[in-house]
mmCIF file of C-alpha atoms in Angstrom:
data_model
loop_
_atom_site.group_PDB
_atom_site.id
_atom_site.type_symbol
_atom_site.label_atom_id
_atom_site.label_comp_id
_atom_site.label_asym_id
_atom_site.label_seq_id
_atom_site.Cartn_x
_atom_site.Cartn_y
_atom_site.Cartn_z
ATOM 1 C CA MET A 1 192.740 141.748 110.960
ATOM 2 C CA ALA A 2 191.226 138.948 113.004
ATOM 3 C CA PRO A 3 190.289 135.657 111.355
ATOM 4 C CA ALA A 4 186.641 135.459 110.242
ATOM 5 C CA ASP A 5 186.072 132.743 112.882
ATOM 6 C CA ASP A 6 186.554 135.390 115.580
ATOM 7 C CA VAL A 7 183.766 137.584 114.174
ATOM 8 C CA MET A 8 180.150 136.933 115.104
ATOM 9 C CA GLU A 9 177.269 138.621 113.349
ATOM 10 C CA LEU A 10 174.865 140.055 115.919
ATOM 11 C CA VAL A 11 172.491 141.953 113.615
ATOM 12 C CA ASP A 12 172.261 142.093 109.829
ATOM 13 C CA GLU A 13 169.013 143.544 108.576
ATOM 14 C CA SER A 14 167.768 145.805 105.829
ATOM 15 C CA PHE A 15 164.321 147.108 105.125
ATOM 16 C CA LYS A 16 162.563 149.823 103.190
ATOM 17 C CA PRO A 17 160.536 151.971 105.601
ATOM 18 C CA GLU A 18 158.756 154.074 102.937
ATOM 19 C CA GLY A 19 159.209 155.536 99.512
ATOM 20 C CA ASN A 20 162.716 155.526 98.090
ATOM 21 C CA THR A 21 164.550 154.936 101.404
ATOM 22 C CA ILE A 22 166.365 151.993 102.915
ATOM 23 C CA VAL A 23 167.684 151.095 106.361
ATOM 24 C CA ARG A 24 170.696 148.825 106.785
ATOM 25 C CA ILE A 25 171.854 147.721 110.218
ATOM 26 C CA ARG A 26 174.954 145.585 110.690
ATOM 27 C CA ILE A 27 176.502 144.889 114.066
ATOM 28 C CA LEU A 28 179.386 142.485 114.574
ATOM 29 C CA ALA A 29 181.092 141.166 117.682
ATOM 30 C CA VAL A 30 184.807 141.357 116.918
ATOM 31 C CA PRO A 31 187.885 140.606 118.994
ATOM 32 C CA ASP A 32 188.864 143.446 121.325
ATOM 33 C CA SER A 33 191.635 145.438 119.690
ATOM 34 C CA GLU A 34 193.115 148.909 119.606
ATOM 35 C CA LYS A 35 190.707 149.759 116.769
ATOM 36 C CA PHE A 36 187.646 148.172 118.440
ATOM 37 C CA PRO A 37 188.330 148.192 122.195
ATOM 38 C CA GLU A 38 184.679 147.444 123.006
ATOM 39 C CA GLY A 39 184.689 144.368 120.731
ATOM 40 C CA VAL A 40 181.865 145.725 118.533
ATOM 41 C CA LYS A 41 181.873 146.977 114.955
ATOM 42 C CA TYR A 42 178.686 148.595 113.696
ATOM 43 C CA ARG A 43 177.084 150.461 110.816
ATOM 44 C CA LEU A 44 173.596 151.913 111.081
ATOM 45 C CA HIS A 45 172.631 153.457 107.745
ATOM 46 C CA TYR A 46 169.489 155.259 106.614
ATOM 47 C CA GLY A 47 169.513 156.612 103.100
ATOM 48 C CA THR A 48 167.984 156.599 99.681
ATOM 49 C CA VAL A 49 167.897 153.495 97.534
ATOM 50 C CA GLY A 50 170.225 155.360 95.144
ATOM 51 C CA GLY A 51 172.879 155.610 97.854
ATOM 52 C CA ASP A 52 172.520 159.083 99.392
ATOM 53 C CA THR A 53 172.989 159.182 103.167
ATOM 54 C CA ILE A 54 170.232 160.623 105.323
ATOM 55 C CA VAL A 55 171.961 159.574 108.550
ATOM 56 C CA ARG A 56 174.611 156.938 109.309
ATOM 57 C CA TYR A 57 176.396 155.895 112.472
ATOM 58 C CA ASP A 58 179.488 153.713 112.332
ATOM 59 C CA ASN A 59 182.837 152.940 113.869
ATOM 60 C CA SER A 60 184.406 151.466 110.741
ATOM 61 C CA HIS A 61 187.599 153.468 111.203
ATOM 62 C CA GLY A 62 187.859 152.753 114.911
ATOM 63 C CA VAL A 63 186.215 156.097 115.709
ATOM 64 C CA HIS A 64 182.514 156.573 116.447
ATOM 65 C CA GLU A 65 181.037 158.776 113.721
ATOM 66 C CA ARG A 66 177.709 160.261 112.672
ATOM 67 C CA HIS A 67 177.277 161.108 108.998
ATOM 68 C CA THR A 68 174.611 163.390 107.506
ATOM 69 C CA PRO A 69 173.926 164.653 103.967
ATOM 70 C CA ASP A 70 176.321 167.523 104.797
ATOM 71 C CA GLY A 71 179.170 165.154 105.731
ATOM 72 C CA LEU A 72 180.660 164.194 109.076
ATOM 73 C CA ASP A 73 178.909 165.588 112.168
ATOM 74 C CA ASP A 74 181.872 167.058 114.054
ATOM 75 C CA ASP A 75 179.748 167.732 117.166
ATOM 76 C CA TYR A 76 178.726 164.073 117.623
ATOM 77 C CA GLU A 77 179.711 162.384 120.866
ATOM 78 C CA PHE A 78 179.116 158.637 121.116
ATOM 79 C CA PRO A 79 176.578 158.032 123.912
ATOM 80 C CA GLY A 80 176.938 154.217 124.086
ATOM 81 C CA TYR A 81 175.650 151.357 121.910
ATOM 82 C CA SER A 82 172.114 151.143 123.292
ATOM 83 C CA GLU A 83 171.676 154.897 123.089
ATOM 84 C CA VAL A 84 172.999 155.214 119.535
ATOM 85 C CA GLN A 85 170.718 152.399 118.343
ATOM 86 C CA ALA A 86 167.696 154.052 119.959
ATOM 87 C CA ARG A 87 168.665 157.458 118.545
ATOM 88 C CA PHE A 88 169.146 155.976 115.068
ATOM 89 C CA ARG A 89 165.727 154.317 115.087
ATOM 90 C CA TRP A 90 164.157 157.550 116.323
ATOM 91 C CA GLU A 91 165.879 159.508 113.529
ATOM 92 C CA VAL A 92 164.598 157.053 110.919
ATOM 93 C CA ASP A 93 161.066 157.748 112.171
ATOM 94 C CA VAL A 94 161.535 161.532 112.358
ATOM 95 C CA LEU A 95 163.512 162.030 109.129
ATOM 96 C CA GLY A 96 161.414 159.623 107.078
ATOM 97 C CA PRO A 97 159.139 160.677 104.261
#
């Protein structure tokens, strides 16, 4: 793991859009590595305040993943960082209460 000095926080925000839901967005610039060849680590989470996932995108394990209430979306193909951020924000709007 890289020293903390080599990690730069790009985005760290949370907000409650409506009702019992919360959005957490965390994007870090990290050193290029085998696990993070693009030099970015991210987690885009939309869920309930109690912890249930509505939709989450992340590359925490070095693989781009999309999570739903049913588990891992095996059909997901990472479209690129800008596209996944736009898609996530759109899904928050569409899936919201």
